[in-house]
Coordinates of C-alpha atoms in Angstrom, one line a residue:
M1199 CA 78.3 83.9 112.4
A1200 CA 76.3 86.3 114.2
M1201 CA 76.6 86.0 117.9
D1202 CA 75.1 88.7 120.4
S1203 CA 76.7 89.4 124.0
K1204 CA 73.6 87.7 125.9
E1205 CA 74.4 84.7 123.8
C1206 CA 78.1 84.5 124.6
S1207 CA 77.6 85.1 128.0
L1208 CA 75.8 81.7 128.1
L1209 CA 79.3 80.0 127.2
P1210 CA 81.9 79.7 128.7
F1211 CA 84.1 83.1 128.2
E1212 CA 87.0 80.9 127.1
L1213 CA 84.7 79.8 124.2
C1214 CA 83.5 82.9 123.8
E1215 CA 87.0 84.4 122.9
E1216 CA 87.5 81.5 120.7
I1217 CA 84.7 82.4 118.4
L1218 CA 85.0 86.2 118.5
C1219 CA 88.7 86.0 117.7
R1220 CA 87.6 84.6 114.3
V1221 CA 85.1 87.3 113.8
P1222 CA 86.3 90.0 111.2
T1223 CA 87.5 93.2 112.6
K1224 CA 84.6 95.6 111.2
S1225 CA 82.5 93.5 113.0
L1226 CA 84.2 93.2 116.6
I1227 CA 84.2 97.3 116.3
R1228 CA 80.5 97.3 115.8
L1229 CA 80.1 95.0 118.7
K1230 CA 82.8 96.3 121.4
L1231 CA 80.2 98.7 122.5
T1232 CA 77.2 96.0 123.5
C1233 CA 79.5 94.8 126.6
K1234 CA 81.8 96.0 129.0
R1235 CA 83.9 92.5 128.9
W1236 CA 84.3 92.4 125.2
F1237 CA 85.3 96.2 125.1
A1238 CA 88.2 95.2 127.5
L1239 CA 88.9 91.6 125.6
F1240 CA 89.3 93.7 122.5
Q1241 CA 91.7 96.0 123.8
D1242 CA 94.0 93.1 125.7
K1243 CA 97.3 92.8 123.6
R1244 CA 96.8 89.1 123.9
F1245 CA 93.4 88.9 122.2
I1246 CA 94.8 91.6 119.7
Y1247 CA 97.5 89.5 118.3
K1248 CA 95.2 86.4 118.6
H1249 CA 93.2 87.7 116.6
L1250 CA 95.6 89.3 114.3
A1251 CA 97.2 85.7 113.5
L1252 CA 94.2 84.4 112.4
L1253 CA 93.3 87.4 109.9
Q1254 CA 93.2 86.7 106.1
E1255 CA 95.1 89.5 103.9
H1256 CA 93.2 92.2 101.8
I1257 CA 93.9 94.5 99.4
I1258 CA 94.4 97.8 100.2
R1259 CA 95.0 100.7 98.0
T1260 CA 94.9 104.5 98.0
N1261 CA 94.3 107.3 95.4
H1262 CA 92.2 110.3 96.7
M1263 CA 90.2 107.3 98.2
L1264 CA 90.9 104.5 100.7
K1265 CA 89.9 101.3 98.9
I1266 CA 89.9 97.9 100.8
I1267 CA 89.2 94.4 98.9
N1268 CA 89.0 91.1 100.3
P1269 CA 89.1 89.4 97.0
V1270 CA 88.5 85.7 98.7
I1271 CA 84.8 86.6 99.8
G1272 CA 84.2 89.7 97.2
D1273 CA 84.1 92.5 100.0
F1274 CA 85.0 95.8 99.0
S1275 CA 84.6 99.2 100.7
S1276 CA 85.2 102.6 99.5
L1277 CA 86.0 105.3 101.7
S1278 CA 87.3 108.8 101.8
L1279 CA 90.9 109.3 103.2
P1280 CA 91.3 111.5 106.6
N1281 CA 91.1 115.2 105.7
E1282 CA 94.5 115.5 107.2
F1283 CA 95.8 113.3 104.7
Q1284 CA 93.8 115.1 102.2
V1285 CA 95.6 118.5 103.1
R1286 CA 99.2 116.7 102.7
G1287 CA 99.1 115.6 98.9
D1288 CA 99.5 112.1 97.5
I1289 CA 100.7 109.1 99.7
Y1290 CA 104.2 108.4 97.6
T1291 CA 104.2 104.7 99.2
M1292 CA 103.3 102.6 102.1
V1293 CA 104.6 99.7 103.9
H1294 CA 102.6 97.3 106.2
C1295 CA 103.3 95.8 109.6
D1296 CA 100.3 94.1 111.6
G1297 CA 97.4 96.2 110.7
L1298 CA 99.6 99.3 110.9
L1299 CA 100.4 101.3 107.4
L1300 CA 103.5 103.8 107.8
C1301 CA 102.5 106.4 105.3
I1302 CA 105.1 108.4 103.5
F1303 CA 103.7 111.7 101.5
E1304 CA 105.1 113.1 98.5
S1305 CA 105.1 116.6 100.6
C1306 CA 107.8 114.4 102.8
S1307 CA 105.2 114.3 105.8
M1308 CA 105.3 110.6 107.4
A1309 CA 102.3 108.9 109.4
V1310 CA 101.2 105.6 111.0
W1311 CA 97.7 104.9 110.5
N1312 CA 95.3 102.2 111.5
P1313 CA 92.3 102.6 109.0
C1314 CA 89.7 100.1 110.9
L1315 CA 90.5 101.8 114.0
N1316 CA 90.8 105.2 112.2
Q1317 CA 93.8 106.2 114.2
A1318 CA 96.9 107.9 112.9
R1319 CA 100.0 109.5 114.5
W1320 CA 102.4 112.1 112.5
I1321 CA 105.7 111.5 112.7
K1322 CA 108.2 114.6 112.3
P1323 CA 110.7 113.1 109.4
L1324 CA 114.7 114.2 110.1
T1325 CA 114.6 115.4 106.9
S1326 CA 112.5 117.0 104.0
S1327 CA 113.3 114.4 101.1
N1328 CA 112.1 111.0 99.8
K1329 CA 114.5 110.8 97.2
G1330 CA 115.9 107.4 96.4
C1331 CA 114.9 106.3 100.2
C1332 CA 113.8 102.9 101.8
Y1333 CA 111.1 102.7 104.3
G1334 CA 110.6 99.8 107.0
I1335 CA 108.5 99.7 109.9
G1336 CA 108.9 96.8 112.3
Y1337 CA 109.5 96.1 116.2
D1338 CA 112.0 95.4 118.8
G1339 CA 111.7 91.2 118.9
L1340 CA 111.8 91.6 122.6
S1341 CA 109.0 93.7 122.9
R1342 CA 106.3 93.7 120.4
D1343 CA 105.2 97.2 122.0
N1344 CA 108.4 98.7 120.6
Y1345 CA 108.0 99.8 117.2
K1346 CA 110.2 101.6 115.1
I1347 CA 110.9 103.0 111.4
L1348 CA 113.5 102.8 109.5
K1349 CA 114.5 105.0 106.5
F1350 CA 117.6 105.0 104.4
V1351 CA 118.9 105.9 100.8
N1352 CA 118.9 103.2 98.3
G1353 CA 122.2 102.4 96.3
A1354 CA 120.6 102.2 93.2
F1355 CA 120.2 105.8 93.4
T1356 CA 123.8 106.5 94.1
K1357 CA 125.7 104.3 91.9
N1358 CA 128.6 107.1 91.3
E1359 CA 129.4 106.5 95.1
Y1360 CA 130.3 102.6 94.7
V1361 CA 131.6 102.6 91.2
N1362 CA 135.2 102.4 92.6
T1363 CA 134.9 100.6 95.8
G1364 CA 131.7 98.3 95.6
S1365 CA 130.2 100.2 98.5
Y1366 CA 128.6 103.5 99.6
K1367 CA 127.8 104.6 102.8
P1368 CA 124.4 106.0 103.5
E1369 CA 122.8 107.7 106.5
V1370 CA 120.2 105.3 108.3
D1371 CA 117.8 106.8 110.4
I1372 CA 115.4 104.8 113.1
Y1373 CA 112.7 106.1 115.0
E1374 CA 111.4 104.6 118.0
F1375 CA 108.0 105.1 119.1
K1376 CA 108.7 104.5 122.6
S1377 CA 110.8 107.3 123.2
N1378 CA 109.6 109.5 120.1
S1379 CA 113.0 110.5 119.1
W1380 CA 115.2 109.4 115.8
K1381 CA 119.1 108.2 115.6
T1382 CA 121.3 108.6 113.1
F1383 CA 124.2 105.9 112.0
K1384 CA 126.3 105.2 108.8
V1385 CA 126.9 102.0 107.5
S1386 CA 128.6 100.3 104.4
L1387 CA 126.4 98.7 102.0
D1388 CA 127.6 96.5 99.3
W1389 CA 124.3 96.2 97.6
H1390 CA 121.1 97.7 96.8
V1391 CA 117.4 97.4 96.9
V1392 CA 115.7 96.3 93.3
T1393 CA 114.1 99.4 92.9
R1394 CA 110.8 98.0 91.5
C1395 CA 110.2 95.5 94.4
K1396 CA 108.6 96.4 97.6
G1397 CA 109.5 95.6 101.0
V1398 CA 107.9 92.9 103.2
S1399 CA 107.7 93.6 107.2
L1400 CA 107.5 90.1 108.2
K1401 CA 107.8 89.0 112.6
G1402 CA 108.9 92.7 113.2
N1403 CA 112.0 92.8 110.4
M1404 CA 112.1 93.9 107.0
Y1405 CA 113.0 92.4 103.7
W1406 CA 113.9 93.3 100.4
I1407 CA 114.6 91.8 96.8
S1408 CA 118.4 93.1 96.9
K1409 CA 121.2 93.1 94.1
W1410 CA 125.0 92.9 94.7
N1411 CA 126.7 96.4 93.2
R1412 CA 129.6 94.1 91.9
K1413 CA 128.0 90.7 91.4
P1414 CA 125.2 90.0 89.5
D1415 CA 123.2 87.6 92.3
I1416 CA 120.2 88.5 93.5
F1417 CA 118.7 87.7 97.2
I1418 CA 116.9 88.4 100.0
Q1419 CA 118.4 91.2 102.2
S1420 CA 116.9 92.1 105.8
F1421 CA 117.1 94.6 108.4
N1422 CA 116.6 93.3 111.8
F1423 CA 114.7 95.7 114.0
S1424 CA 116.3 94.2 117.3
T1425 CA 119.8 94.5 116.6
E1426 CA 119.3 97.5 114.3
T1427 CA 121.8 96.1 111.7
F1428 CA 121.2 94.8 107.8
E1429 CA 121.7 91.0 107.3
P1430 CA 121.9 89.0 103.9
L1431 CA 118.9 86.4 104.3
C1432 CA 119.3 83.9 101.3
S1433 CA 119.3 84.0 97.6
L1434 CA 116.3 83.7 95.2
P1435 CA 114.9 80.3 93.8
V1436 CA 114.3 81.7 90.2
G1437 CA 116.7 84.0 88.1
Y1438 CA 116.0 87.8 87.8
D1439 CA 115.7 90.3 85.0
I1440 CA 114.2 93.4 84.3
Y1441 CA 111.5 91.2 81.8
N1442 CA 110.5 88.8 84.3
V1443 CA 108.0 89.5 87.4
V1444 CA 109.6 89.2 90.7
V1445 CA 107.1 90.0 93.9
L1446 CA 108.2 89.3 97.6
S1447 CA 105.1 89.0 100.1
A1448 CA 104.5 87.5 103.5
F1449 CA 103.1 84.3 104.2
K1450 CA 101.2 82.5 107.4
G1451 CA 103.1 85.0 109.4
D1452 CA 106.4 83.4 109.7
N1453 CA 107.5 82.7 105.9
L1454 CA 108.1 84.5 103.1
S1455 CA 106.6 83.8 99.6
L1456 CA 107.8 84.7 96.0
L1457 CA 105.9 85.1 93.0
H1458 CA 107.9 85.0 89.4
Q1459 CA 106.1 85.4 86.0
S1460 CA 108.4 84.9 83.1
K1461 CA 107.2 87.0 80.1
E1462 CA 108.3 84.7 77.8
T1463 CA 106.2 81.9 78.9
S1464 CA 103.5 83.9 81.1
K1465 CA 104.2 80.9 83.3
I1466 CA 103.4 81.7 86.9
E1467 CA 105.4 80.4 90.1
V1468 CA 105.2 81.1 93.7
W1469 CA 107.5 79.8 96.0
V1470 CA 107.9 79.9 99.8
T1471 CA 110.4 79.6 102.5
N1472 CA 110.3 77.8 105.7
K1473 CA 110.1 79.4 108.7
V1474 CA 112.2 82.6 108.9
K1475 CA 113.8 82.6 112.2
S1476 CA 117.1 83.3 113.5
G1477 CA 119.8 81.0 113.8
V1478 CA 117.7 79.1 110.7
S1479 CA 118.9 77.9 107.3
I1480 CA 116.5 79.5 104.9
S1481 CA 115.4 77.4 101.6
W1482 CA 112.7 77.8 99.3
T1483 CA 110.0 75.2 98.3
K1484 CA 108.3 75.4 95.0
F1485 CA 104.4 75.9 96.2
F1486 CA 102.5 76.8 93.1
S1487 CA 103.0 76.4 89.4
V1488 CA 100.6 77.4 86.5
T1489 CA 100.5 77.6 82.8
R1490 CA 97.6 78.2 81.1
P1491 CA 96.4 80.4 78.4
N1492 CA 94.2 83.0 79.9
L1493 CA 96.7 84.0 83.1
P1494 CA 97.1 87.8 83.3
I1495 CA 100.5 89.5 82.3
L1496 CA 101.2 91.1 85.6
V1497 CA 103.7 93.5 83.9
A1498 CA 103.3 94.3 80.2
F1499 CA 105.1 97.4 80.0
E1500 CA 107.8 99.2 82.0
N1501 CA 105.6 102.3 83.2
L1502 CA 103.0 99.7 84.9
S1503 CA 102.5 99.4 88.4
Y1504 CA 104.1 96.6 90.1
P1505 CA 101.5 93.5 91.1
V1506 CA 100.9 92.7 94.9
H1507 CA 100.3 88.9 95.9
F1508 CA 99.3 87.0 98.7
I1509 CA 98.5 83.2 99.1
D1510 CA 94.6 82.8 100.5
K1511 CA 93.7 80.2 103.4
N1512 CA 92.5 78.3 100.3
N1513 CA 96.1 78.1 98.9
R1514 CA 95.1 80.1 95.8
I1515 CA 97.3 83.0 94.7
V1516 CA 95.9 86.6 94.6
V1517 CA 97.1 89.2 92.8
C1518 CA 96.4 92.9 92.1
C1519 CA 98.0 94.4 88.9
E1520 CA 97.2 96.9 86.1
E1521 CA 96.3 95.6 82.7
V1522 CA 96.4 98.4 79.6
L1523 CA 92.8 99.1 78.1
A1524 CA 92.2 98.8 74.1
D1525 CA 92.8 102.4 73.8
R1526 CA 96.6 101.9 74.7
R1527 CA 96.4 105.1 76.9
N1528 CA 94.6 103.8 80.5
V1529 CA 95.0 100.5 82.0
A1530 CA 92.3 98.9 84.8
V1531 CA 93.5 97.7 88.1
N1532 CA 92.3 94.4 88.2
I1533 CA 92.2 91.3 91.0
Y1534 CA 92.7 87.9 89.9
V1535 CA 92.3 84.8 92.5
I1536 CA 94.2 82.3 90.5
G1537 CA 94.0 78.2 91.5
E1538 CA 95.7 75.2 89.7
D1539 CA 92.2 74.7 88.1
E1540 CA 90.7 77.8 87.8
I1541 CA 91.5 81.9 87.4
K1542 CA 88.4 83.7 88.9
S1543 CA 88.6 87.7 87.8
Q1544 CA 87.1 90.3 90.1
D1545 CA 85.3 93.3 89.7
E1546 CA 88.1 96.2 88.2
I1547 CA 88.9 98.2 91.4
E1548 CA 89.8 101.4 89.1
Q1549 CA 91.1 103.0 85.6
H1550 CA 93.4 105.6 85.3
Q1551 CA 95.9 106.9 82.8
I1552 CA 98.9 104.7 82.0
G1553 CA 102.0 105.9 84.4
F1554 CA 99.5 107.6 86.5
S1555 CA 100.4 105.4 89.8
W1556 CA 103.5 106.1 91.9
P1557 CA 105.7 104.5 93.2
L1558 CA 104.3 102.1 90.7
I1559 CA 103.3 99.4 92.9
S1560 CA 99.3 98.3 92.4
G1561 CA 98.2 98.0 95.7
Y1562 CA 99.5 96.9 99.3
A1563 CA 98.7 93.3 101.2
Y1564 CA 97.2 94.5 104.3
L1565 CA 95.5 93.1 107.6
P1566 CA 92.8 94.8 109.3
S1567 CA 93.5 94.3 112.6
L1568 CA 92.7 95.7 116.0
V1569 CA 96.4 96.8 116.5
P1570 CA 96.3 100.3 118.2
V1571 CA 98.5 102.8 116.5
P1572 CA 101.6 102.4 119.1
S1573 CA 101.8 105.9 121.7
S1574 CA 105.1 107.4 123.3
E1575 CA 106.5 107.6 126.5
D1576 CA 107.3 111.1 125.9
K1577 CA 104.7 113.6 124.7
P1578 CA 105.0 114.0 120.9
E1579 CA 106.2 117.1 119.5

């Protein structure tokens, strides 16, 4: 719905705000200079997070270009990466939180980026190695202003360290934006992150699909940025092995969702948790199940990128995945919108050679937000 500042001025400002918080982010950015009051509103943290809570997830992908897709309405934009990104090489991995993207480059450079606002902040890493590392971004639950970055070595790459004891002792690095500083401490971990499953930031904390070092059980492991501790959350509602697809995602801002596809039957199931909060026991409910002959095979070969998914506001499953082309050497990156009664295939995003993508992720679920890249109280180095 189009509305200019003159029309809005005829309405009570509270009603105008209710309308504006439902307007897409790109439109708000274009509108911010049309009215001083709007400009101030769009920088108000209360409005920013209210607007964020109403956003529909998009798919974002970087491969020399930035591609942002809204599969629900079929909107697609392709932009050049910032020059400062291009000179640092390929992006190794990204983690999303509140519309902010923690970008880790193959050169070991690190940045936090809001593509919608064209803002980026470079973080000087403590070490010059990404090998076997897991990353996270979140915030202190006492203050959403205090965003933090997490880095630690995943035990899946250090099995020789826990073969006898069942645990390993990695260094954990935490960067705090407000103080512009890192701190490091060691912990003893008796679990490791399942390597092909990316982490999810939800309500300021990180979550990963993980496995005990000496037991076959698969579970959800969390990192609490308020207490700066690792905490097991719950077991998975489905079995896991390397032949089945299991993908974690956020749902409605307070819940986790889990997509599972059996390689034998191609059946797709999606499970969701109750609200994830401190002191509450977490349980899973089957949200969606579909068995159809034309379902996409989300990971047909081991060296294909892992899919990404989210649940849209119409309770359909949006999946971005790679599919092998007829020449058996190249793949197409496709998006499917799957309902109980229909499957819609969007236009393919791109084609590339098998094994081209690293770290084997088809894309990332992303909220195009007005959240500014955090600044620090101290001057950056």
